[in-house]
XYZ file of C-alpha atoms in Angstrom:
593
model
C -32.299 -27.200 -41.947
C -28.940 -28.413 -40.428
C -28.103 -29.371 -37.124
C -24.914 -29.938 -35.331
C -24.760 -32.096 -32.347
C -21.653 -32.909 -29.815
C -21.108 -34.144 -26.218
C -19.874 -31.435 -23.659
C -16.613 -32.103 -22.569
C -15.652 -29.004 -20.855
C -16.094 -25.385 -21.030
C -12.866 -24.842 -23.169
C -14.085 -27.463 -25.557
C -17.259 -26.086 -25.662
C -16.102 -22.774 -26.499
C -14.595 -24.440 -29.777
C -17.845 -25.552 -30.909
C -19.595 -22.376 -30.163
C -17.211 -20.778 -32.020
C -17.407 -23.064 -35.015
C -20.862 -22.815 -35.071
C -20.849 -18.916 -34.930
C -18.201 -19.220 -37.976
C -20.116 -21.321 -40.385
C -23.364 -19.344 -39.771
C -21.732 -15.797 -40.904
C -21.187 -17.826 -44.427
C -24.803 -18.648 -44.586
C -28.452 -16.908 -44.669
C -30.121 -19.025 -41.881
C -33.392 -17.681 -39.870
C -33.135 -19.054 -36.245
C -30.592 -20.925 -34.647
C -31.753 -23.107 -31.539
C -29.783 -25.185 -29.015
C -31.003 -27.767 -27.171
C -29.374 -28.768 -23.946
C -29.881 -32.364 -21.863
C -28.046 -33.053 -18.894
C -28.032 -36.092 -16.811
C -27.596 -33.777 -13.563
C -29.679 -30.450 -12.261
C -27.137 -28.740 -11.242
C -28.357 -25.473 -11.490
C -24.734 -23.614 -11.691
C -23.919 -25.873 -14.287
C -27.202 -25.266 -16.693
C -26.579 -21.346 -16.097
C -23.103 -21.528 -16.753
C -23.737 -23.250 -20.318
C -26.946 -20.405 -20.868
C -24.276 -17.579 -20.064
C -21.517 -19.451 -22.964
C -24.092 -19.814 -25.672
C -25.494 -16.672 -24.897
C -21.980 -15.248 -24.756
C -20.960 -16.783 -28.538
C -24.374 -16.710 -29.842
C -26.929 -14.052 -28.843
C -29.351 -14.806 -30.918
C -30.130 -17.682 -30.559
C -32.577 -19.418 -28.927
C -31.661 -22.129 -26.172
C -33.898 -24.341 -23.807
C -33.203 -28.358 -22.255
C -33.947 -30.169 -19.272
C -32.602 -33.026 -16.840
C -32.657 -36.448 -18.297
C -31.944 -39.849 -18.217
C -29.812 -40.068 -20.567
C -29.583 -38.527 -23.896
C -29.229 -39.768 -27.471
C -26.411 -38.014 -30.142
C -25.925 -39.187 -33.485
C -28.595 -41.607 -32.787
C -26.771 -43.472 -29.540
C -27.127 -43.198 -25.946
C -24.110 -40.501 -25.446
C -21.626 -41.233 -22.800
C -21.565 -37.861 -22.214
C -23.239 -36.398 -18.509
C -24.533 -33.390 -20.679
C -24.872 -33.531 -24.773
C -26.482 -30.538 -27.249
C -27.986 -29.907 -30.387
C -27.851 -27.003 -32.551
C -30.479 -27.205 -35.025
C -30.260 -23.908 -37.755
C -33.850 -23.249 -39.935
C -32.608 -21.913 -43.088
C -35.452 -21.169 -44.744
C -37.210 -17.083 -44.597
C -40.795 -18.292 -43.648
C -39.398 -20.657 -40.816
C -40.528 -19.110 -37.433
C -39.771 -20.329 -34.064
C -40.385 -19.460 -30.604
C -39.630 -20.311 -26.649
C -42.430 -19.738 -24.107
C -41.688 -20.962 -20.594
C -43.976 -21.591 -17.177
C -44.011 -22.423 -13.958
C -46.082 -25.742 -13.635
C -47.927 -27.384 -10.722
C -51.060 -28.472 -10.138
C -52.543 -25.673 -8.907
C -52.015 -23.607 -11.603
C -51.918 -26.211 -15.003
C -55.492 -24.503 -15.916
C -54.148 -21.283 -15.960
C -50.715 -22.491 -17.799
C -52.982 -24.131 -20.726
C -54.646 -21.118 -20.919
C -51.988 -19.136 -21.297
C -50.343 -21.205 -23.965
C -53.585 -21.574 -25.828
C -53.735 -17.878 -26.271
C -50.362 -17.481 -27.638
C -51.466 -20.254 -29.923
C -54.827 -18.447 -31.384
C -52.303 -15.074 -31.821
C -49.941 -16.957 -33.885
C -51.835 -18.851 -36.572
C -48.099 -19.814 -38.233
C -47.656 -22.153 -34.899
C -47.842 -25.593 -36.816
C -45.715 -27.514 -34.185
C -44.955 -27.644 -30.404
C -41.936 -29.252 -28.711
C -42.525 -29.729 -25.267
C -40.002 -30.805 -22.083
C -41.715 -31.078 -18.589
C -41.200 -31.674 -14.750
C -43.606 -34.092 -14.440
C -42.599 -36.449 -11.121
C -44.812 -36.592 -8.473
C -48.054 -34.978 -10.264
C -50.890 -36.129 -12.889
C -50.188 -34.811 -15.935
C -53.941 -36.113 -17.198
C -55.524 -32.112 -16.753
C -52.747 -30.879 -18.398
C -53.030 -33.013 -21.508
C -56.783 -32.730 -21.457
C -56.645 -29.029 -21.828
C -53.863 -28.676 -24.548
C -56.176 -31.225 -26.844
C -57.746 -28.058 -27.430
C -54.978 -26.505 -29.232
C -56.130 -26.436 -33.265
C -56.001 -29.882 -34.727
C -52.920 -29.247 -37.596
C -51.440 -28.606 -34.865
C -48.868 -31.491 -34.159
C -47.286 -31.849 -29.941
C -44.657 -34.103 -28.991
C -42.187 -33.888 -26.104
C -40.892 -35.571 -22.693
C -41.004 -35.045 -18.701
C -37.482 -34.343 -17.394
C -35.639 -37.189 -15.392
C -32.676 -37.662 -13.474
C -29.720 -40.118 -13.826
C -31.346 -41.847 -10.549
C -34.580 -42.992 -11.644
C -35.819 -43.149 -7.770
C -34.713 -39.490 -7.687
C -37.572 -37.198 -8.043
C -35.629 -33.885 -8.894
C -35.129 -33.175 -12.468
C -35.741 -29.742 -13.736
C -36.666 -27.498 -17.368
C -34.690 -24.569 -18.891
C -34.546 -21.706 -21.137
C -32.890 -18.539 -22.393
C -36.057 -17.128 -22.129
C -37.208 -18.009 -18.391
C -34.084 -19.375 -16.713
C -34.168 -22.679 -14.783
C -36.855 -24.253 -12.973
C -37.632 -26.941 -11.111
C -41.445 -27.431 -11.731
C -42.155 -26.243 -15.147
C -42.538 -26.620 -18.544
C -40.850 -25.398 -21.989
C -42.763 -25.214 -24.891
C -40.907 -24.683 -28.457
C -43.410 -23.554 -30.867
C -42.295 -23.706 -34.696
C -43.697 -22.903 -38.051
C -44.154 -21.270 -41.429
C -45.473 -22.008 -45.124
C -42.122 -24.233 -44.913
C -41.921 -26.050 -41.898
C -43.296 -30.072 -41.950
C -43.697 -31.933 -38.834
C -44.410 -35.909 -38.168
C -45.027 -37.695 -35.371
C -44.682 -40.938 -34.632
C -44.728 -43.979 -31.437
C -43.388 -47.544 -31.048
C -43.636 -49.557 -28.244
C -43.260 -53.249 -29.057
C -44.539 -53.880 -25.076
C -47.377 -56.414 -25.742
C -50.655 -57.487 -22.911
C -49.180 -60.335 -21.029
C -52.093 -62.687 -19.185
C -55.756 -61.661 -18.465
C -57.457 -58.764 -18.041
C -57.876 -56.938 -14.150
C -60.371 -54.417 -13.560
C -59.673 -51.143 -11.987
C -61.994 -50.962 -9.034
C -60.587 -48.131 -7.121
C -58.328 -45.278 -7.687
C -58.500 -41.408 -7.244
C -56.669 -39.460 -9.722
C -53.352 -40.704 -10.565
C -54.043 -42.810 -7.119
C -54.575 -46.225 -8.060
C -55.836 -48.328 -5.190
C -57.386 -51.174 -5.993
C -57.589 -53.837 -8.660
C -59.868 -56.210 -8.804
C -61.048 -55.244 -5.051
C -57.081 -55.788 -3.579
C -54.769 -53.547 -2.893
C -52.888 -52.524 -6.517
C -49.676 -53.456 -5.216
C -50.562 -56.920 -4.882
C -50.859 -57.840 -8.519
C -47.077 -57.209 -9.125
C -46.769 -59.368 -5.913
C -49.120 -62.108 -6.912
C -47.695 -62.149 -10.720
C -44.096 -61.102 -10.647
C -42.878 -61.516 -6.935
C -41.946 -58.140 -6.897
C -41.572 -56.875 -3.406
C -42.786 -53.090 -1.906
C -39.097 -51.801 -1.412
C -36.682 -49.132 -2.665
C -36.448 -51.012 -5.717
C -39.803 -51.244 -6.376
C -40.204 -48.381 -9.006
C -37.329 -50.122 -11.168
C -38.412 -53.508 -11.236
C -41.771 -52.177 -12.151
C -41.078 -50.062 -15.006
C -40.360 -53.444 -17.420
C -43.954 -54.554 -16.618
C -46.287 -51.692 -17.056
C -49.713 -52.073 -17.331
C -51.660 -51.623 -21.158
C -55.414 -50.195 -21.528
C -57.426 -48.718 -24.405
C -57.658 -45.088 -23.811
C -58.618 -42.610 -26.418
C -58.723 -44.691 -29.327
C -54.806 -46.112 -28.964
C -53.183 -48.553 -26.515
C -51.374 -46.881 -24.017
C -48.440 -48.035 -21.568
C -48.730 -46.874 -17.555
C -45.671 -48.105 -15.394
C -46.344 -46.861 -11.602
C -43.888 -44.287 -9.920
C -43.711 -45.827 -6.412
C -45.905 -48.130 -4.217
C -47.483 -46.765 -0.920
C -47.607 -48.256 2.461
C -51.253 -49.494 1.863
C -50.578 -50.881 -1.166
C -51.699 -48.076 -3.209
C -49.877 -47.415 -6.300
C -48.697 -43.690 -7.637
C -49.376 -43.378 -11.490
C -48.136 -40.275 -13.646
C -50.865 -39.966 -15.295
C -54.635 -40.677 -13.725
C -56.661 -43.818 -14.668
C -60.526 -44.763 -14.169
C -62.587 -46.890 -12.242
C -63.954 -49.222 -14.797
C -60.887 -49.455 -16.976
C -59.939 -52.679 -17.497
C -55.444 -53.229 -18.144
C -53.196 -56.325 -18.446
C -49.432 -56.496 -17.102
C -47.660 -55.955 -20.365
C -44.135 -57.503 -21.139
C -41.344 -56.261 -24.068
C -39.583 -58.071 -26.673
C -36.544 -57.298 -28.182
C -37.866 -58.556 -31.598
C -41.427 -57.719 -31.549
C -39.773 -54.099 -30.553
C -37.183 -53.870 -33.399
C -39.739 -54.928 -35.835
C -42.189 -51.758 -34.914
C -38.618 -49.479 -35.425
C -38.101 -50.941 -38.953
C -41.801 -49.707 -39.244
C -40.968 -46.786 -37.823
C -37.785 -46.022 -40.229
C -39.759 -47.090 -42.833
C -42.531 -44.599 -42.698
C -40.171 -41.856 -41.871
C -38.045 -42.224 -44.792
C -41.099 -41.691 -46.720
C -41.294 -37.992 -45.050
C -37.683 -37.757 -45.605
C -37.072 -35.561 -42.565
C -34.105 -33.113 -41.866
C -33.855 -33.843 -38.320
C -35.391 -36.490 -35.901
C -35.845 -36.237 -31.941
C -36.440 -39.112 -30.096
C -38.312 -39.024 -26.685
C -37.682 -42.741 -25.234
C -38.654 -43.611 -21.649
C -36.019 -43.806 -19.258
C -37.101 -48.124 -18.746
C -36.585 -49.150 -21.994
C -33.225 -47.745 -21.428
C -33.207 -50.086 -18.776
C -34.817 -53.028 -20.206
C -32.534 -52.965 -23.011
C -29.057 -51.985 -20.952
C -26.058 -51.508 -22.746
C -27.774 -52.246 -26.505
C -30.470 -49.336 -26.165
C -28.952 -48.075 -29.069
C -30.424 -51.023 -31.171
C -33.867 -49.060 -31.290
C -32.357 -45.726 -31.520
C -29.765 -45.874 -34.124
C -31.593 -46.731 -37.346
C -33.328 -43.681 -37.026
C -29.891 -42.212 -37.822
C -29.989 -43.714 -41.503
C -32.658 -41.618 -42.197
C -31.883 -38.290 -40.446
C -29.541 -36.488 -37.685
C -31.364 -38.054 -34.486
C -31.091 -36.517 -30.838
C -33.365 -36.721 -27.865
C -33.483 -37.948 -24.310
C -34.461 -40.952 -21.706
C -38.170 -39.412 -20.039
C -39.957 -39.943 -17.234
C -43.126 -39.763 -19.359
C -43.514 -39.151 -23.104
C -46.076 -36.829 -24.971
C -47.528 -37.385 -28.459
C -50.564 -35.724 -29.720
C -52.432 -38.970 -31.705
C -56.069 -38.444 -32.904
C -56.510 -34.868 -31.432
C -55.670 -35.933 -27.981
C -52.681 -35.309 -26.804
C -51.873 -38.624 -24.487
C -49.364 -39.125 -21.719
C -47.747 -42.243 -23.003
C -45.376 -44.306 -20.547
C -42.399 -47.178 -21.520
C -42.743 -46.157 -24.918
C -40.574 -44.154 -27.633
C -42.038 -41.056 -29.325
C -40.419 -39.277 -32.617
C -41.154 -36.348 -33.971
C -39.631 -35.606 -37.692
C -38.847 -32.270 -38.776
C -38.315 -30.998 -42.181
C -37.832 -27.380 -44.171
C -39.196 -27.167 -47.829
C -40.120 -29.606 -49.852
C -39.264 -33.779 -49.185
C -35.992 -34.685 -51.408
C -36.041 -37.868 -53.467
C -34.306 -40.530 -50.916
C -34.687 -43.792 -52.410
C -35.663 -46.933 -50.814
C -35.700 -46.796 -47.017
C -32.296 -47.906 -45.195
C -31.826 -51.824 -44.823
C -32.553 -53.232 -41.254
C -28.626 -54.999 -41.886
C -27.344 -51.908 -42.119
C -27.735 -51.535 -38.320
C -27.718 -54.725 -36.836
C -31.336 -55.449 -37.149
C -31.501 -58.807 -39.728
C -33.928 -61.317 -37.747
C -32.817 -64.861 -37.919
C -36.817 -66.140 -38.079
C -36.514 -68.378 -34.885
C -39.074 -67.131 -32.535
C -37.554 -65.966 -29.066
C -37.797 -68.006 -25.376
C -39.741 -64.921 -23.970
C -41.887 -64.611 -26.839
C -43.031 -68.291 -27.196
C -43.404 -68.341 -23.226
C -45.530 -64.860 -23.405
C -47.755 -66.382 -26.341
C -48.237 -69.652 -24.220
C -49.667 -67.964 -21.380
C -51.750 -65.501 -23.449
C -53.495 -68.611 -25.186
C -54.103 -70.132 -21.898
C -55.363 -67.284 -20.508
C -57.415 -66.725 -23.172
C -58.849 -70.502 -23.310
C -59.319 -69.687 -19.408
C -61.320 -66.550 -19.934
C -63.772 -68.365 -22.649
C -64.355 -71.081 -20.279
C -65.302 -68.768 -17.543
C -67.161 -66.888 -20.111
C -69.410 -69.521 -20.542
C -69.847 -70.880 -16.947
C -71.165 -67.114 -16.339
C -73.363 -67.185 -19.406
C -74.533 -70.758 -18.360
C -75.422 -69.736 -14.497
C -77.897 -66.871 -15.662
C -79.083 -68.720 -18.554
C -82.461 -70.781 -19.061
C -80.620 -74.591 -20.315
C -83.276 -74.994 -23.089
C -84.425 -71.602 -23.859
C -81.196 -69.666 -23.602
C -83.162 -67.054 -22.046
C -82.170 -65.842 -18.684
C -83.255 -68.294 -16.008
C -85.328 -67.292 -13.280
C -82.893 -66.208 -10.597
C -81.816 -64.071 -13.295
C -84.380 -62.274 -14.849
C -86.104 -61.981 -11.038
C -82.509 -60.472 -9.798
C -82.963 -57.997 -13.149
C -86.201 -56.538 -12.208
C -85.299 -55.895 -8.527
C -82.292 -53.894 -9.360
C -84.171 -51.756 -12.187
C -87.310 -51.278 -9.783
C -85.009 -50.215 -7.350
C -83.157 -48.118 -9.274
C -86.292 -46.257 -10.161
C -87.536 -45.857 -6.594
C -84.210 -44.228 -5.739
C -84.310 -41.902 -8.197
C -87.907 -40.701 -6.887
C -86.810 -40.663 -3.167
C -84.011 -37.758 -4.446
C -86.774 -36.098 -6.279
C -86.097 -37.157 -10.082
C -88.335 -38.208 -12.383
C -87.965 -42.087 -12.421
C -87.852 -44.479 -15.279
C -90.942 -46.217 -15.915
C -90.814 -50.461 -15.250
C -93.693 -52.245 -16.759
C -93.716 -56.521 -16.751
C -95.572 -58.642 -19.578
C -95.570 -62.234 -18.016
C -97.094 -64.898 -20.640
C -97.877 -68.712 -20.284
C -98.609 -70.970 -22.704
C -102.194 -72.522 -22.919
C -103.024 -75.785 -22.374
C -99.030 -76.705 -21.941
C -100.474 -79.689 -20.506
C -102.228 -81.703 -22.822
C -99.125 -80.669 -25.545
C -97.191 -82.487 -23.478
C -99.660 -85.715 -22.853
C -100.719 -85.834 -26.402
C -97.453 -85.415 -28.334
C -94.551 -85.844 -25.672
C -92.198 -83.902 -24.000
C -89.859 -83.445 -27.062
C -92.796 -81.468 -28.852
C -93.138 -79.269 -25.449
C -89.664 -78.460 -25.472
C -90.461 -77.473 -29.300
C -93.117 -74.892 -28.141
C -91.169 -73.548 -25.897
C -88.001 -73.250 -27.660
C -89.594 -71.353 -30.500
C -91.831 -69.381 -28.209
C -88.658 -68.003 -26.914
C -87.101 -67.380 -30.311
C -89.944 -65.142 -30.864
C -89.307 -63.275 -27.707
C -85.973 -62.785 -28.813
C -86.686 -61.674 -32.695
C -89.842 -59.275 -31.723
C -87.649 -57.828 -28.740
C -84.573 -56.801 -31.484
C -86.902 -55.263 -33.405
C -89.826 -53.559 -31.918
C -88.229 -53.012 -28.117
C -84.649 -53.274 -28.402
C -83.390 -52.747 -24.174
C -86.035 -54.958 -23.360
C -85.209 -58.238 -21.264
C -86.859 -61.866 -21.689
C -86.496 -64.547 -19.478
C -88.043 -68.400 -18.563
C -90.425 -67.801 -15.162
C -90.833 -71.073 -14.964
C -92.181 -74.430 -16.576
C -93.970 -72.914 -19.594
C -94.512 -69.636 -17.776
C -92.094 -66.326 -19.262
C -91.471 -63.129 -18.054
C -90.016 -59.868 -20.067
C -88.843 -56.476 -18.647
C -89.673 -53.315 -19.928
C -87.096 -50.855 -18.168
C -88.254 -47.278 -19.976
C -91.680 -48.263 -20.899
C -95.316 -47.515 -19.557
C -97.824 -49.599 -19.139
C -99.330 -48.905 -22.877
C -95.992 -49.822 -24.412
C -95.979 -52.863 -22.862
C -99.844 -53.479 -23.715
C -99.249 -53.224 -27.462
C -95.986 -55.095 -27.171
C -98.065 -58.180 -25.461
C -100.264 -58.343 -28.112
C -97.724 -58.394 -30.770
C -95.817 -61.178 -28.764
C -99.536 -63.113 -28.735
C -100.140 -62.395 -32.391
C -96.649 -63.353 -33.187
C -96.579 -66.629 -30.984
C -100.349 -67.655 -32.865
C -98.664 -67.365 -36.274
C -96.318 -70.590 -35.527
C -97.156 -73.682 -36.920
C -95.537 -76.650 -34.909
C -94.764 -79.811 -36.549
C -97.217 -82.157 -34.103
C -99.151 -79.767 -32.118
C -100.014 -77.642 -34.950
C -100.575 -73.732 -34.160
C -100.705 -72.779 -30.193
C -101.906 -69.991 -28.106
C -101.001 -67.860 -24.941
C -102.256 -65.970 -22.316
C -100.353 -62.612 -21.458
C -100.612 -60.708 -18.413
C -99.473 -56.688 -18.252
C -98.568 -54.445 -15.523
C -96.579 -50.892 -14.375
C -94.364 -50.589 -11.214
C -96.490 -48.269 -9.279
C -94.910 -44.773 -7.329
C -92.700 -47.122 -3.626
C -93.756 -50.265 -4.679
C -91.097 -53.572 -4.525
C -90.307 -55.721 -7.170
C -91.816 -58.547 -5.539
C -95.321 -56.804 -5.562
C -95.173 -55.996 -8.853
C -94.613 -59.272 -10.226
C -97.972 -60.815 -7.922
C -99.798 -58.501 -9.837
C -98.598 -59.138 -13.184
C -99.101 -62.496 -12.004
C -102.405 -61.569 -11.195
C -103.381 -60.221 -14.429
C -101.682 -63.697 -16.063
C -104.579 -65.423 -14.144
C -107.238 -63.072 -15.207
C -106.308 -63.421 -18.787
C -106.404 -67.335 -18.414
C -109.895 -66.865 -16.496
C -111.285 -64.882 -19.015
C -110.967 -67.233 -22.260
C -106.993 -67.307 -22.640
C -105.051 -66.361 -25.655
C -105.568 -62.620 -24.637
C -103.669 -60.006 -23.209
C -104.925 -58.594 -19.718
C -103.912 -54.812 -17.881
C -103.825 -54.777 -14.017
């Protein structure tokens, strides 16, 4: 595989290369030629002028590009408005192959399912390349529905962008298809011969505590923490709802688990109500911290990058880097870019989204820099990997003024959380028993008996609720005859049991301290037998302690079902009710009602 790559400096110039290009290919066997084309401006005349040259020089081969950002030659951001590649597969077996589609969001299901055929008729596909129009629409069905594509099957790519990141027109190309302003490009390569690997860095790392998504529709978001989403760039980072808005965001993204890996989501513009537009959708539920980058902690993830690429000793590399790290790192973006150079010829573009299929999925990442590694035959002997001096990259050991800020708040927010951790674990929890306390375990049952009565006004078959409420006998005289510090003794162990025989006969089930020597457990899921023979193995259990004063102790039990409309609070005065009859009729016995 080679690959020729130069900066377009007019159409006279670019006749020269074509024409070198044409000349060194009739003095080699080669299988496909393709170009790829990046240009910093859609200007449609433009694009289909360069199509008509290449196709002009070289007619076979294949050519496709989109709008960017910014694009990457030789490893560094060009400071060229439009730059190209011309990558040549050598080998016989090496197969490649444009397919090209309108995209929106009416039609992405029908796209995928086009694409996915073409995939199941060419079993040699091992590969797919993908550029995108992707402003102002959710890319989440899209990537949903190309996860299943066959799993060797390895996707990387980018979303077209424009040299004004508030500009939403950007557009996708081909020799195939033509230009378009909402679609997609998909290269597909392979062959016995062809080896493909994928890789991400971000170096962005969760900044500050964790806020819960608590409203959002689609790639919507409207709500965190029950406030407008706007406000929490306000409230953190005094950043204010205004034309600049989508830049000043795009350093601070926000970070969430999703499918397995951490993923980056910076918001594309902030709405009059405060609502934010994502480009990709997120979940109520999902829980995401304000994420900040560091020029070291980034630099260190490319020198693992490098590393791990040397290894695969690729022919060519393509970056796909989003359009703000460009920003956050200005006029020294090259710093993450160029080492990649030391390993391989490395092109690519600034995105307004980058794709990278990781664990089967393919995920919509955001702020983050994708590779993808490309290599004919069989990996060539390369030695040990390039050294981080060679490109500017030593670290002096001292610990940067962001970083040691950033790690300051994260501890304090994370001593912050624990305390608050506890103050909610404390306010439901029994002091003594560390069972749930009565407010609790009362609050517990109403929302599972109410739960079940819903589901039997829409006609389902409810959950059974059954209650086992228990009190120890003759608490009383415990207390007069050995003291309070024995009591507390009985109890403490009485709810240990609870505890132990719940883990392993009724896991689910819920224990808490009624009152005084009085305790209560709920049986979401369970009938009224269950909870029977679970009452007498709590009794049995509870007889089989020997106490250091008191010696062994007994308890009455008391056993009930939530009965077809009935409210919590009549269910527990008749497990109550079958408490007394159990003490009435001898105690340390379990009683139905």
């Amino acid at each position: 595989m080679r690959q020729f790559q130069f900066g377009y400096r007019g159409r006279d110039q670019f006749l020269q290369e074509l024409r070198k290009i044409r000349q060194w290919s009739k003095t080699k066997i080669l299988s496909r030629m393709v170009f790829q084309v990046f240009t910093e401006t859609p200007d449609r005349d433009e694009v289909e002028g360069i199509l008509k040259l290449i196709e002009q020089e070289l007619p076979e081969a294949l050519v496709f590009g989109c709008s960017t950002n910014g694009h990457i030659i030789n490893g560094n951001l060009s400071q060229r408005m439009i730059a190209v590649t011309c990558t040549v597969f050598e080998y016989p077996t090496s197969r490649v192959q444009i397919r090209q589609y309108d995209l929106n969001q009416e039609n992405e299901a029908e796209v995928t399912s086009s694409i996915l055929k073409v995939l199941e008729e060419n079993p040699w596909v091992s590969a797919i390349e993908l550029l995108v129009t992707i402003r102002g629409m959710s890319m989440t069905g899209f990537s949903d529905q190309l996860r299943e594509a066959r799993r060797d099957i390895a996707i990387f790519g980018g979303g077209a962008f424009n040299a004004d990141m508030n500009e939403d027109t950007a557009c996708v190309f081909s020799n195939v298809a033509g230009y378009s302003e909402h679609g997609v490009v998909f290269l597909l390569m392979g062959g016995s011969d062809i080896h493909v690997e994928t890789t991400y860095i971000t170096g962005w790392k969760p900044l500050g505590r964790e806020l819960e998504i608590t409203k959002v529709s689609g790639n919507v978001l409207y709500e965190i923490e029950k406030r407008p989403a706007y406000e929490t760039y306000y409230r953190y980072l005094n950043i204010e709802n205004d034309e600049n808005f989508f830049g000043n965001t795009l350093e601070f993204p926000f970070i969430f688990d999703h499918n397995g890996i951490q993923l980056l989501r910076a918001p594309t513009a902030s709405l009059d109500n405060g609502a934010l537009m994502m480009t990709s959708d997120m979940y109520e539920g999902d829980r995401a911290r304000i994420a900040y980058g560091d020029p070291e902690t980034i630099l260190r993830e490319v020198a693992d990058g490098v590393k791990k690429l040397s290894h695969f000793a690729p022919d060519v590399i393509k970056i796909y880097s989003c359009g703000a790290r460009r920003m956050f790192w200005g006029q020294e973006v090259s710093r993450e870019t160029a080492p990649f150079q030391l390993v391989a010829p490395t092109s690519g573009f600034f995105t307004s989204g980058e794709f990278l299929r990781t664990k089967g999925h393919l995920n919509q990442h955001n702020v983050t820099l994708v590779v993808g590694a490309i290599r004919e035959g069989e990996a060539m002997d390369t030695g040990e990997p390039p050294e981080l001096s060679e490109v500017g990259m030593e670290f002096s050991g001292q610990v940067s003024m962001v970083k040691r800020l950033a790690t300051f708040i994260q501890a304090a927010t994370n001593e912050l959380e624990a305390a608050n951790r506890k103050l909610e674990h404390a306010a439901i929890s029994d002091g003594m028993t560390r069972l749930y306390n009565r407010m609790e375990i009362q609050r517990r049952i109403t929302e599972r008996v109410n739960e079940s009565n819903q589901a039997a006004e829409k006609g389902e078959s409810p959950l059974p609720v059954a209650l086992v409420m228990m009190d120890v006998d003759d608490f009383k005289k415990v207390n007069d005859t050995y003291g309070h510090s024995e009591g507390d003794q009985v109890l403490i162990r009485l709810a240990e049991m609870l505890k132990r025989t719940i883990d392993r006969q009724a896991p689910g089930c819920l224990a808490g301290r009624w009152g005084g020597e009085e305790f209560m457990v709920l049986m979401a899921g369970c009938n009224v037998e269950q909870a029977e023979n679970l009452a007498e193995i709590f009794r049995q259990e509870f007889n089989k302690i020997r106490f250091d004063l008191c010696g062994q102790q007994t308890m009455s039990l008391g056993v009930t079902e939530l009965l077809p409309g009935e409210d919590a609070d009549v269910c527990c005065r008749r497990v109550d009710d079958a408490l007394y009859k159990a003490k009435k009729s001898g105690k340390n016995c379990v009683i139905r009602e």
